[in-house]
Coordinates of C-alpha atoms and ligand atoms in Angstrom, one line a residue:
Chain A
M1 CA -26.8 -3.4 1.7
N2 CA -27.7 -0.5 -0.8
W3 CA -25.6 -0.1 -3.9
L4 CA -24.0 2.8 -2.6
A5 CA -23.3 1.8 1.1
A6 CA -21.4 -1.3 -0.7
T7 CA -19.6 0.6 -3.1
F8 CA -17.8 3.0 0.0
A9 CA -17.4 0.0 2.6
S10 CA -15.4 -1.6 0.1
S11 CA -11.9 -1.7 0.4
I12 CA -11.4 0.6 -2.7
G13 CA -14.8 2.8 -1.7
K14 CA -13.1 3.6 1.2
K15 CA -9.9 4.3 -0.4
L16 CA -11.5 6.5 -2.8
L17 CA -13.2 8.3 0.1
M18 CA -9.4 8.9 1.8
A19 CA -8.5 9.9 -2.3
I20 CA -11.0 12.7 -2.4
T21 CA -10.9 13.9 1.0
G22 CA -7.2 13.7 0.6
F23 CA -7.2 15.6 -2.5
F24 CA -9.4 18.4 -0.8
F25 CA -6.9 19.2 2.0
C26 CA -3.9 19.7 0.1
F27 CA -5.6 22.4 -2.3
F28 CA -6.8 23.3 1.4
L29 CA -3.2 23.5 2.4
A30 CA -2.3 24.9 -1.4
V31 CA -4.8 28.0 -0.7
H32 CA -4.1 28.4 3.3
L33 CA -0.3 28.8 2.3
A34 CA -1.0 31.2 -0.5
G35 CA -2.7 33.3 2.5
N36 CA -0.7 32.8 5.2
L37 CA 2.3 34.5 2.7
T38 CA 0.6 37.7 3.2
L39 CA 2.1 37.6 6.8
Y40 CA 5.9 38.0 5.2
G41 CA 4.1 41.5 4.5
G42 CA 3.6 42.7 8.1
S43 CA 0.9 42.9 10.3
D44 CA -1.0 45.1 8.1
S45 CA -1.3 42.8 5.0
F46 CA -2.3 39.6 7.1
N47 CA -4.7 41.5 8.9
S48 CA -6.2 42.7 5.7
Y49 CA -6.1 39.3 4.3
A50 CA -7.6 38.2 7.8
A51 CA -10.4 40.7 7.4
H52 CA -11.5 39.7 3.8
L53 CA -11.6 36.1 4.2
H54 CA -14.2 36.9 7.4
S55 CA -16.1 39.1 4.9
L56 CA -17.2 35.8 3.2
G57 CA -19.4 35.5 6.1
K58 CA -21.8 32.5 5.3
L59 CA -19.5 31.4 2.8
L60 CA -16.6 30.4 5.0
V61 CA -19.0 28.9 7.7
V62 CA -20.0 26.6 5.2
A63 CA -16.5 25.9 3.8
E64 CA -15.8 25.5 7.4
W65 CA -18.1 22.7 8.3
G66 CA -17.4 21.1 4.9
M67 CA -14.1 20.6 6.0
V68 CA -15.3 19.3 9.4
L69 CA -16.9 17.2 7.3
F70 CA -14.2 15.6 4.9
A71 CA -11.9 15.5 8.0
L72 CA -14.2 13.2 9.6
I73 CA -14.7 11.3 7.2
H74 CA -10.7 11.0 6.2
I75 CA -9.9 9.9 10.1
I76 CA -12.7 7.6 10.1
T77 CA -11.7 6.0 7.5
G78 CA -8.1 6.1 7.5
L79 CA -8.4 4.7 11.3
T80 CA -10.6 2.0 9.8
L81 CA -8.3 1.3 7.1
F82 CA -5.4 1.3 9.4
Y83 CA -7.0 -1.3 11.9
Q84 CA -8.0 -3.3 9.0
N85 CA -4.8 -3.5 7.8
F86 CA -3.4 -4.4 11.1
Q87 CA -6.1 -7.5 11.4
A88 CA -4.9 -8.8 8.4
R89 CA -2.0 -10.0 9.4
P90 CA -2.0 -11.2 12.9
Q91 CA 1.4 -13.0 12.4
R92 CA 3.7 -10.7 12.2
Y93 CA 7.4 -11.5 10.4
Q94 CA 10.4 -12.6 12.6
I95 CA 12.7 -10.4 10.0
N96 CA 10.8 -7.5 8.2
K97 CA 12.7 -6.4 4.9
S98 CA 11.5 -3.6 2.3
A99 CA 12.1 -4.8 -1.2
G100 CA 12.2 -0.8 -1.8
G101 CA 8.7 0.1 -2.8
R102 CA 8.1 1.9 0.8
T103 CA 8.9 5.5 1.8
L104 CA 9.3 7.2 5.1
G105 CA 5.9 9.1 3.6
S106 CA 4.1 5.6 3.0
A107 CA 5.3 3.2 6.0
T108 CA 4.4 6.2 8.7
M109 CA 0.7 7.5 7.0
P110 CA -1.7 6.7 10.2
Y111 CA 1.3 7.7 12.4
T112 CA 1.5 10.9 11.1
G113 CA -2.1 11.2 10.2
V114 CA -2.7 11.5 13.9
L115 CA -0.1 14.0 14.9
V116 CA -1.3 15.9 11.8
L117 CA -4.9 15.7 13.9
A118 CA -3.5 16.1 17.3
F119 CA -1.7 19.6 15.6
V120 CA -4.6 20.6 14.0
I121 CA -6.4 20.7 17.2
F122 CA -3.8 22.4 18.8
H123 CA -3.5 25.2 16.0
L124 CA -7.3 25.6 16.2
L125 CA -7.2 26.5 20.1
N126 CA -4.0 28.6 19.4
F127 CA -5.5 30.7 16.5
H128 CA -9.5 29.8 15.8
F129 CA -11.2 29.7 19.2
V130 CA -9.5 32.6 20.4
D131 CA -11.3 35.8 21.8
K132 CA -9.8 38.9 18.8
S133 CA -12.4 41.3 20.0
Q134 CA -9.5 43.2 21.6
T135 CA -6.6 42.2 19.7
T136 CA -5.6 41.7 16.3
I137 CA -5.1 38.1 14.5
Y138 CA -1.4 39.4 13.9
D139 CA -1.0 39.9 17.1
I140 CA -2.0 36.8 18.4
V141 CA 0.1 34.8 16.3
S142 CA 3.5 37.1 16.5
A143 CA 2.6 36.6 20.3
A144 CA 2.3 33.1 20.3
F145 CA 5.7 33.1 18.4
A146 CA 7.2 34.7 21.0
S147 CA 7.7 31.3 22.1
P148 CA 10.3 29.3 21.2
L149 CA 8.5 26.2 22.2
Y150 CA 5.7 27.1 19.8
V151 CA 8.2 28.1 17.2
I152 CA 9.6 24.2 17.3
L153 CA 6.4 22.6 18.0
Y154 CA 4.7 24.2 14.6
V155 CA 7.9 23.2 13.1
I156 CA 7.6 19.9 13.9
A157 CA 4.1 19.5 13.0
M158 CA 4.6 21.0 9.6
V159 CA 8.0 18.6 9.0
V160 CA 5.1 15.5 10.1
V161 CA 2.6 17.6 7.1
A162 CA 5.0 17.2 4.5
V163 CA 6.1 13.5 5.3
H164 CA 2.5 12.7 5.1
V165 CA 1.7 14.3 1.9
S166 CA 5.4 13.5 0.5
H167 CA 2.9 9.7 0.5
G168 CA -0.4 11.0 0.0
F169 CA -0.2 12.9 -3.0
W170 CA 0.7 10.7 -5.3
S171 CA -1.0 8.0 -4.2
A172 CA -4.5 9.6 -4.4
F173 CA -3.5 9.6 -8.4
Q174 CA -3.2 6.2 -8.0
T175 CA -6.0 5.3 -6.3
V176 CA -8.4 7.5 -8.3
G177 CA -6.9 5.3 -10.9
A178 CA -4.5 8.3 -13.1
N179 CA -1.8 6.1 -13.5
H180 CA -0.4 7.1 -16.8
P181 CA 3.0 5.7 -18.5
K182 CA 3.7 9.2 -19.5
Y183 CA 2.5 11.3 -16.4
M184 CA 2.8 8.9 -13.3
P185 CA 7.2 9.9 -13.1
T186 CA 6.0 13.6 -12.9
I187 CA 3.1 13.1 -10.5
R188 CA 5.5 11.1 -7.8
T189 CA 8.0 13.6 -8.7
L190 CA 5.3 16.6 -7.9
S191 CA 4.2 14.9 -4.5
I192 CA 7.7 15.2 -3.0
L193 CA 8.0 19.1 -4.3
F194 CA 4.7 19.8 -3.2
A195 CA 5.7 18.2 0.5
L196 CA 8.7 20.3 0.5
L197 CA 6.4 23.3 -0.7
V198 CA 4.1 22.5 2.4
G199 CA 6.9 21.8 4.6
L200 CA 9.3 25.0 3.9
G201 CA 6.4 27.5 3.3
F202 CA 4.6 26.6 6.2
G203 CA 7.3 25.8 8.5
L204 CA 9.9 29.1 7.7
L205 CA 6.7 31.4 8.5
P206 CA 6.7 30.8 12.5
I207 CA 10.9 31.2 12.3
F208 CA 10.4 34.4 10.2
I209 CA 7.8 36.0 12.3
S210 CA 10.1 34.9 15.5
I211 CA 13.2 36.7 14.6
S212 CA 11.3 39.4 13.0
A213 CA 9.3 40.5 16.2
Chain B
M1 CA 32.0 -24.2 -11.3
S2 CA 30.8 -25.9 -8.7
K3 CA 31.4 -24.6 -4.8
H4 CA 30.3 -26.0 -1.5
I5 CA 29.1 -23.7 1.3
N6 CA 27.9 -24.4 4.7
L7 CA 24.8 -22.8 5.7
T8 CA 23.0 -22.3 9.1
L9 CA 19.1 -22.3 8.8
K10 CA 16.8 -20.8 10.8
V11 CA 13.6 -22.3 9.5
W12 CA 10.0 -21.9 10.9
R13 CA 8.1 -24.8 12.5
Q14 CA 4.5 -24.9 13.1
K15 CA 2.8 -28.4 13.4
N16 CA -0.3 -27.2 12.3
Q17 CA -2.3 -24.1 11.9
K18 CA -3.5 -24.3 15.4
E19 CA 0.0 -24.1 16.9
K20 CA 2.2 -21.1 17.5
G21 CA 5.3 -21.8 16.2
H22 CA 8.6 -21.3 16.9
F23 CA 12.1 -20.6 14.7
E24 CA 14.7 -24.1 14.6
T25 CA 18.0 -23.4 13.7
I26 CA 19.2 -26.5 11.3
A27 CA 22.8 -26.8 10.0
A28 CA 22.9 -27.3 6.2
P29 CA 26.4 -28.5 5.4
Q30 CA 28.2 -29.0 2.1
I31 CA 25.5 -27.1 -0.1
S32 CA 26.1 -27.1 -3.6
T33 CA 26.3 -24.1 -5.2
E34 CA 23.9 -25.0 -8.0
M35 CA 21.5 -26.4 -6.7
S36 CA 18.5 -24.3 -6.2
F37 CA 17.0 -23.3 -2.9
L38 CA 14.3 -26.0 -3.0
E39 CA 17.0 -28.5 -3.8
M40 CA 18.8 -27.3 -0.7
L41 CA 15.9 -27.8 1.2
D42 CA 15.4 -31.3 -0.6
V43 CA 19.1 -31.7 1.0
V44 CA 18.5 -30.6 4.6
N45 CA 14.8 -32.8 4.4
E46 CA 17.0 -36.4 3.3
K47 CA 19.1 -36.1 6.2
M48 CA 16.8 -35.1 8.2
T49 CA 14.4 -38.2 7.4
T50 CA 17.6 -40.5 7.7
E51 CA 17.9 -39.4 11.4
G52 CA 14.2 -39.5 12.4
K53 CA 13.5 -36.2 12.5
E54 CA 10.4 -34.2 11.0
P55 CA 11.5 -33.0 7.4
I56 CA 10.4 -29.3 6.6
A57 CA 7.3 -29.3 4.7
F58 CA 7.0 -26.8 2.1
D59 CA 5.1 -25.7 -1.4
H60 CA 6.5 -26.5 -5.0
D61 CA 5.4 -28.4 -8.3
C62 CA 7.0 -27.4 -11.4
R63 CA 10.4 -26.0 -9.8
E64 CA 10.3 -23.6 -13.2
G65 CA 9.1 -20.6 -12.0
I66 CA 5.6 -21.0 -14.0
C67 CA 3.0 -22.8 -11.4
G68 CA 3.2 -20.4 -8.6
M69 CA 3.4 -23.2 -6.0
C70 CA 6.7 -22.4 -4.3
G71 CA 7.1 -19.6 -2.1
A72 CA 8.5 -18.4 1.5
V73 CA 9.9 -15.5 3.0
V74 CA 13.7 -15.9 3.0
N75 CA 15.5 -13.2 5.1
G76 CA 12.2 -11.1 5.3
R77 CA 12.3 -11.2 1.4
P78 CA 9.5 -13.4 -0.3
H79 CA 11.2 -16.2 -2.7
G80 CA 14.4 -14.2 -1.7
A81 CA 16.1 -10.7 -2.4
L82 CA 16.9 -12.2 -5.9
K83 CA 14.9 -9.7 -8.7
G84 CA 12.4 -11.9 -10.8
T85 CA 12.3 -15.2 -9.5
T86 CA 10.4 -17.3 -7.7
L87 CA 11.9 -19.5 -5.2
C88 CA 12.8 -22.7 -7.0
Q89 CA 14.2 -20.4 -9.6
L90 CA 16.7 -19.0 -6.3
H91 CA 19.7 -20.9 -6.8
M92 CA 22.6 -21.5 -3.6
R93 CA 25.5 -19.6 -5.5
H94 CA 23.7 -15.9 -4.6
F95 CA 24.7 -17.0 -0.9
N96 CA 27.5 -17.2 0.8
D97 CA 30.0 -19.8 2.9
G98 CA 29.0 -19.4 6.7
D99 CA 25.3 -17.7 5.6
T100 CA 22.7 -17.8 8.6
I101 CA 19.8 -18.0 6.4
A102 CA 16.0 -17.1 8.1
I103 CA 13.3 -18.9 6.3
E104 CA 9.4 -18.0 7.1
P105 CA 6.3 -19.1 5.6
F106 CA 3.8 -15.7 4.0
R107 CA 1.7 -14.7 6.0
A108 CA -1.3 -13.3 6.1
M109 CA -5.4 -13.3 8.0
A110 CA -6.2 -15.0 4.6
F111 CA -2.9 -17.4 3.8
K112 CA -2.9 -19.8 6.9
V113 CA -0.1 -22.1 7.6
I114 CA -1.0 -25.6 7.1
K115 CA 2.7 -26.6 8.4
D116 CA 6.1 -25.4 8.7
L117 CA 6.7 -23.3 5.4
A118 CA 3.3 -25.1 3.7
V119 CA 0.7 -22.2 3.3
D120 CA -3.3 -22.9 2.2
R121 CA -4.1 -20.2 -0.5
S122 CA -7.1 -21.5 -1.6
A123 CA -8.3 -17.9 -0.6
F124 CA -6.8 -16.9 -4.6
D125 CA -8.9 -19.8 -5.8
Q126 CA -11.7 -18.6 -4.8
I127 CA -11.1 -14.9 -5.6
I128 CA -10.8 -16.8 -9.1
Q129 CA -14.1 -18.4 -8.9
A130 CA -15.9 -15.2 -8.3
G131 CA -14.7 -13.8 -12.0
G132 CA -11.5 -14.4 -13.0
F133 CA -13.4 -16.2 -16.6
I134 CA -14.9 -15.4 -19.4
S135 CA -18.0 -17.3 -20.4
V136 CA -17.8 -18.4 -24.0
N137 CA -20.9 -20.3 -25.5
A138 CA -19.5 -23.5 -27.7
G139 CA -19.3 -23.0 -31.3
G140 CA -17.6 -22.5 -34.3
A141 CA -14.6 -20.4 -34.1
Q142 CA -15.2 -17.1 -35.8
D143 CA -12.7 -15.5 -37.7
A144 CA -10.2 -13.7 -36.0
N145 CA -10.0 -10.7 -37.6
N146 CA -13.4 -9.9 -36.3
L147 CA -11.9 -8.9 -33.1
P148 CA -8.8 -6.4 -33.7
V149 CA -6.9 -5.9 -31.0
P150 CA -4.2 -3.1 -30.8
Q151 CA -0.7 -4.6 -30.3
E152 CA 0.1 -2.6 -27.1
R153 CA -3.1 -3.7 -25.6
A154 CA -2.1 -7.0 -26.5
E155 CA 1.0 -6.6 -25.0
L156 CA -0.5 -5.4 -21.6
A157 CA -2.9 -7.7 -21.5
M158 CA 0.2 -10.7 -21.3
D159 CA 2.0 -8.6 -19.2
A160 CA -0.9 -9.0 -16.7
A161 CA -1.7 -12.7 -17.3
Q162 CA 2.1 -13.7 -16.3
C163 CA 1.1 -13.7 -12.9
I164 CA 1.3 -17.0 -11.3
G165 CA -0.9 -16.6 -8.3
C166 CA 1.9 -17.4 -6.1
G167 CA 0.5 -14.7 -3.2
A168 CA 4.1 -12.7 -2.7
C169 CA 2.6 -10.1 -3.6
V170 CA 0.8 -10.5 -0.2
A171 CA 3.7 -11.9 1.4
A172 CA 5.7 -8.3 0.3
C173 CA 2.3 -6.3 1.5
P174 CA 2.6 -4.2 4.9
N175 CA -1.0 -4.5 4.8
A176 CA -1.2 -8.1 3.3
S177 CA -3.5 -6.6 0.5
A178 CA -4.2 -9.1 -2.6
M179 CA -4.7 -6.4 -5.2
L180 CA -1.7 -6.9 -7.1
F181 CA -2.9 -10.5 -7.6
V182 CA -7.0 -9.4 -8.1
S183 CA -5.7 -6.4 -10.7
A184 CA -3.4 -8.5 -12.5
K185 CA -6.4 -10.9 -12.9
V186 CA -9.1 -8.6 -13.9
S187 CA -6.7 -6.7 -16.0
Q188 CA -5.8 -9.6 -18.2
F189 CA -9.5 -9.6 -19.2
A190 CA -10.5 -6.2 -19.0
L191 CA -7.7 -5.4 -21.9
L192 CA -9.4 -7.5 -24.3
P193 CA -12.4 -7.8 -25.9
Q194 CA -13.2 -11.1 -25.0
G195 CA -13.1 -10.0 -21.3
R196 CA -15.3 -6.8 -21.6
P197 CA -18.6 -8.5 -21.5
E198 CA -18.2 -9.1 -18.1
A199 CA -15.8 -6.6 -17.4
A200 CA -18.2 -4.8 -14.7
R201 CA -19.6 -8.1 -12.9
R202 CA -15.9 -9.6 -12.7
A203 CA -14.4 -6.7 -11.0
L204 CA -17.5 -6.4 -8.3
A205 CA -17.3 -9.6 -7.6
M206 CA -13.8 -10.4 -7.5
V207 CA -12.8 -6.6 -5.2
R208 CA -16.0 -8.7 -2.7
A209 CA -14.4 -11.8 -2.6
M210 CA -11.2 -10.5 -1.9
D211 CA -12.3 -8.2 1.1
R212 CA -14.7 -11.4 2.4
L213 CA -11.6 -13.6 2.8
G214 CA -9.5 -10.9 5.1
F215 CA -6.8 -9.5 2.8
G216 CA -5.5 -5.9 3.7
N217 CA -6.2 -2.8 2.0
C218 CA -4.0 -1.5 -0.4
G219 CA -1.8 1.8 0.4
N220 CA 0.2 2.4 -2.4
E221 CA 3.4 1.3 -0.8
T222 CA 4.6 -0.5 -4.1
E223 CA 6.3 -3.3 -2.0
C224 CA 4.0 -5.8 -4.5
E225 CA 5.5 -4.8 -7.4
A226 CA 9.0 -4.6 -5.9
E227 CA 8.7 -8.1 -4.9
C228 CA 6.6 -9.9 -7.3
P229 CA 8.3 -12.8 -9.5
K230 CA 6.6 -12.1 -12.5
G231 CA 7.2 -8.1 -12.6
I232 CA 3.5 -7.3 -12.2
S233 CA 3.3 -3.6 -12.6
I234 CA 1.5 -1.2 -10.0
S235 CA -0.3 0.3 -13.1
N236 CA -3.2 -2.8 -12.6
I237 CA -4.0 -2.2 -9.9
A238 CA -5.2 1.6 -11.0
R239 CA -6.9 -0.2 -14.1
L240 CA -8.8 -2.2 -11.4
N241 CA -9.9 0.9 -9.3
R242 CA -10.9 2.3 -13.0
E243 CA -12.6 -1.1 -13.6
F244 CA -14.1 -0.6 -10.4
F245 CA -15.4 2.6 -10.3
K246 CA -17.4 2.2 -13.5
A247 CA -18.5 -1.1 -12.5
S248 CA -19.8 0.5 -9.7
F249 CA -21.1 4.4 -10.4
G250 CA -21.7 3.1 -14.6
S251 CA -23.2 -0.2 -14.2
S252 CA -26.4 -1.2 -13.5
I253 CA -24.8 -4.4 -11.5
K254 CA -25.8 -4.2 -8.1
Ligands
HEM301 C1 -3.6 18.3 6.2 C2 -4.0 17.0 6.3 C3 -4.4 16.3 5.8 C4 -3.3 15.7 4.3 C5 -3.7 17.3 3.5 C6 -3.8 14.6 4.0 C7 -3.9 13.8 3.2 C8 -3.6 12.6 2.8 C9 -3.6 12.1 1.1 C10 -3.7 12.7 -0.4 C11 -3.9 10.7 1.3 C12 -4.1 9.5 -0.1 C13 -5.0 8.8 0.2 C14 -4.9 7.8 -1.1 O1 -4.3 7.2 -0.8 O2 -5.4 7.4 -1.7 C15 -4.1 10.5 3.2 C16 -4.0 9.3 3.6 C17 -4.3 8.7 4.9 N1 -4.3 9.9 5.7 FE1 -4.2 11.6 5.6 N2 -4.2 13.9 5.4 C18 -4.1 14.5 6.5 C19 -4.4 14.5 7.9 C20 -4.4 13.3 8.2 C21 -5.4 13.0 9.3 C22 -5.9 14.2 10.6 C23 -5.0 11.4 9.7 C24 -5.5 10.9 10.7 C25 -5.8 10.9 11.9 C26 -5.1 11.0 8.6 C27 -4.9 9.3 8.3 C28 -4.6 9.1 6.9 C29 -4.2 7.6 6.7 C30 -4.6 6.6 7.8 C31 -3.8 7.4 5.3 C32 -3.4 6.3 4.6 C33 -4.8 5.8 4.0 C34 -4.0 4.3 3.3 O3 -3.5 4.7 2.3 O4 -4.2 2.9 4.0 N3 -4.7 12.0 7.3 N4 -3.6 11.5 3.6
SF4_302 S1 1.1 -10.2 -8.9 FE1 3.0 -11.6 -8.6 S2 3.0 -11.9 -6.5 FE2 1.3 -11.6 -6.8 S3 0.6 -13.7 -7.0 FE3 0.9 -12.8 -9.4 S4 3.2 -13.3 -10.1 FE4 2.8 -13.5 -7.5
FES303 S1 7.5 -24.7 -8.0 FE1 6.3 -23.8 -9.6 S2 7.0 -21.5 -9.5 FE2 8.2 -22.5 -8.4

């Protein structure tokens, strides 16, 4: 095998792919959240944010396809790791006990990951692959969140995303080798804070919209 | 003060690698709390042998926590729930009269059960053979001061070298990953000047051996660090990752 392919096929190489793409998604979440905060400003502020975003034109298309590529890498590698890790212990323990290392986030990565994927597809069908010629994006969003079912689904999805990144954020630092006695405790705290920011930041939006409408 | 307790053991019995295996309930009456866990098994085995039953097979050697031979999963915890001890260092005073104790072998694809609690951990030997050494040409020893080593680095290398290769990290890992073991073995050399000449080759060879032998992938669950009887830190895993990236992307070794 070619050395580069061999590197990324190795266990640590696959983890590196997870970490790089995972870091990127964390960055994406932060930017997406910043943009969505304009929803608190009402219809005009959100529509003008959307218009600004779409005025990027080709750049936005490139970014979108880049994200699709990164998503494919993250998903395919993540599922491969999940399968291999399952294979690595054919005979399970009769009694399972944690010594306190695992967290809710770390123990559920593959499951929260798959749920996030299902949510992302649902989310894109709601707000991306829709005809926007007769209406504005704000109207589409507020129409969706007029339904309590949508509000509940979105809030649950954001809790799931928060659980995924609560482990993913610090784990990606550890994977790329950024473990330092001075910084690691802070990184682990930041991981929780980032998860809370994502969970609350996105999670409160559907509630706000449904109340304010 | 010595005290005696009555225990019920649920021990994993498995005739050989192929057989399925099952829990067997065995009474362990009148166990002195001054015994170690392995001595308790000795007493149970002696009774079983005189009764004509097949004694419980388990691994052991030094019985003082330095060889890395012993180990079983006691009530779901490799080497038992006591922190920083091997199974041979776990004493019966940590159990209460009337307790039921479940004892299972370390379980992993790369660690096959030989019999009952005895597990084949030669996969670790194969990882060591792949790169867990330094090559020194024989000759007169050079002056020690030619190779200055900062105190902090020497300490970190010694911490990594504490690993006794028991395999509890693999047993504790939800993914049966051997990263803590490999990271300790790579780190003890990578931190010292004598280990640097072969550092790239070593990191690649040991990681490849680990992958080939069927261990899982690290998910940074940190269960290994919590269970390791020698307190090996996961900061070694981050170092292994750095060494692997340096070797993969920065060295000429393929
Ligand atoms: C907003 C979306 C997502 C974000 C921000 C995200 C972020 C991350 C991060 C930062 C990691 C840690 C990487 C490491 O440990 O080095 C990670 C791991 C993981 N992700 Fe995601 N992820 C997302 C979506 C998904 C999806 C859609 C899936 C699968 C269908 C998925 C499956 C996984 C799995 C299985 C792991 C654990 C890999 C391992 O450590 O063994 N993730 N994610
Ligand atoms: S790292 Fe700890 S648990 Fe793993 S083999 Fe070494 S001593 Fe045992
Ligand atoms: S028998 Fe040697 S470490 Fe337990």
